[in-house]
Every structure is written in C-alpha cells, then in structure tokens.
Coordinates of C-alpha atoms in Angstrom, one line a residue:
M21 CA -2.5 -37.3 -20.1
L22 CA -2.2 -37.9 -16.2
A23 CA 1.3 -35.7 -16.3
L24 CA -0.5 -33.1 -17.9
A25 CA -4.0 -33.4 -15.5
A26 CA -1.2 -33.1 -12.6
H27 CA 0.5 -29.7 -14.1
A28 CA -3.1 -28.5 -14.7
Q29 CA -3.6 -28.9 -10.7
P30 CA -0.2 -26.6 -9.7
A31 CA -2.0 -24.0 -12.2
T32 CA -5.2 -23.6 -10.3
A33 CA -3.7 -23.3 -7.6
A34 CA -1.7 -20.6 -8.1
S35 CA -4.2 -18.5 -9.9
A36 CA -6.2 -18.8 -7.3
A37 CA -3.7 -17.4 -5.3
A38 CA -2.9 -14.9 -7.3
T39 CA -3.2 -11.3 -6.9
P40 CA -2.3 -9.3 -9.5
G41 CA -4.8 -6.5 -9.1
I42 CA -4.4 -6.2 -5.8
D43 CA -0.3 -6.1 -6.4
Q44 CA -0.6 -3.1 -8.8
R45 CA -3.4 -1.2 -6.4
E46 CA 0.2 -1.9 -3.6
T47 CA 2.3 -0.4 -6.4
N48 CA 0.3 2.4 -6.9
Q49 CA -0.2 3.5 -3.5
F50 CA 3.5 2.8 -2.8
A51 CA 4.4 5.3 -5.6
R52 CA 1.5 8.2 -4.5
I53 CA 2.8 8.0 -0.9
Q54 CA 6.7 8.5 -2.5
Q55 CA 5.6 11.4 -4.8
G56 CA 3.9 12.8 -1.7
V57 CA 7.3 12.5 0.3
A58 CA 9.1 14.0 -2.6
S59 CA 6.9 16.7 -2.8
G60 CA 6.9 18.3 0.7
Q61 CA 2.9 16.9 1.0
L62 CA 3.8 14.4 3.9
T63 CA 5.2 15.4 7.0
R64 CA 7.3 12.1 8.2
R65 CA 4.7 11.2 10.7
E66 CA 1.8 11.3 8.1
T67 CA 4.4 9.2 6.1
R68 CA 5.0 6.3 9.0
R69 CA 1.3 6.0 9.4
L70 CA 0.6 5.4 5.7
E71 CA 3.6 2.9 4.8
R72 CA 2.4 1.2 8.7
E73 CA -0.9 1.0 6.8
Q74 CA 0.5 -0.9 3.5
A75 CA 2.4 -3.5 5.6
A76 CA -0.7 -4.1 7.4
I77 CA -2.2 -4.5 3.8
A78 CA 0.6 -7.0 2.9
R79 CA 0.2 -8.9 6.3
T80 CA -3.1 -9.6 5.6
E81 CA -2.5 -10.3 2.1
D82 CA 0.5 -12.8 2.9
R83 CA -1.8 -14.7 5.3
A84 CA -4.5 -14.6 2.6
K85 CA -2.0 -16.6 0.2
A86 CA -1.0 -19.2 3.3
D87 CA -3.0 -22.2 2.0
G88 CA -2.6 -21.7 -1.8
V89 CA -5.9 -19.5 -1.9
V90 CA -7.9 -16.4 -1.9
T91 CA -11.1 -17.0 -0.9
R92 CA -14.2 -14.0 -2.0
S93 CA -14.1 -12.6 1.2
E94 CA -10.2 -12.6 1.8
R95 CA -9.9 -10.5 -1.5
R96 CA -13.3 -8.3 -0.2
R97 CA -11.3 -7.2 3.0
L98 CA -8.1 -6.3 0.8
H99 CA -10.3 -4.3 -1.4
T100 CA -11.3 -2.8 1.2
M101 CA -8.0 -2.2 3.3
Q102 CA -6.9 -0.8 0.0
D103 CA -9.6 2.1 -0.7
A104 CA -9.4 2.8 3.1
A105 CA -5.7 3.4 2.1
S106 CA -5.9 5.4 -0.8
R107 CA -8.1 7.7 1.0
D108 CA -5.9 8.1 3.5
I109 CA -3.2 8.7 1.5
Y110 CA -5.4 11.9 -0.6
R111 CA -6.4 12.8 3.0
Q112 CA -2.8 13.0 4.2
K113 CA -1.8 14.7 1.1
H114 CA -4.3 17.4 0.9
D115 CA -4.4 18.4 4.2
R116 CA -2.0 21.3 3.9
Q117 CA 0.6 20.1 6.6
Q118 CA 3.8 20.4 4.8
R119 CA 7.2 18.9 5.7
R120 CA 9.8 21.5 6.6
A121 CA 12.7 21.9 4.6
P122 CA 15.7 21.0 6.6
G123 CA 17.2 23.9 8.3
A124 CA 13.8 25.8 8.1
N125 CA 12.6 28.1 11.0
P126 CA 9.7 26.0 12.8
N127 CA 8.0 29.6 13.1
G128 CA 8.1 31.0 9.6
A129 CA 10.8 33.5 9.9
P130 CA 13.6 34.0 7.7
G131 CA 17.0 34.0 9.1
G132 CA 18.5 31.2 11.1
S133 CA 17.3 31.5 14.8

C-alpha cells in the first residue's frame, strides 16, 4: 500500500507540470508559420520575428515547469502569450507583404536587370 502511494505522488507532480494544450497550440502555431513561409505570405524578417516569439513562449514554459508545477497564473501567462502570438501570425500572414521569389527583380519589372 505504501509503495502504491509513493507511485501516486510523481504522477500528480508530473500532471501538474503537464501542458498538453499549450504544447498542441505551440505545434499548431509552428505549422502556421511554416505554411506562411511555404506560401510566401511571410517575409524572412516576419518569419524570424514570429520564431523568436515562439522561442520566448517555450522559454517561459520551461521556466514554469522547472519546479515541477505549472501554476494557474503561469498557465494564464502562457495562454496570453500564445494568444498574442496567434494574432501576430494572422496579421503577418495577411498584411500583403510577400517574400520575393529568388532572382526576382525588386522593382517588379520583368527581366534580370
């Protein structure tokens, strides 16, 4: 019986630090960024900025998990950061700035020079 109780404790601590919803959202946002790159909707600068924003969220999540418990306020902060990132992804993908094709003339004129 005591051994069973000992095994229950780590499971509780692990579940308190588990963030499956946050992790899934992180995956979805990364996919949205990659889709924007593939379609040309995101410029290199926009892509770098969005990826830095995702890295900041991941660092915040790592810090929240460091003590084994992600508190309600830490989860709220992570959700707020992800909400902002989601809005930023949408805005950058729909701002009509497009990545130029390799070798394209920056003036939009046909031809090489």
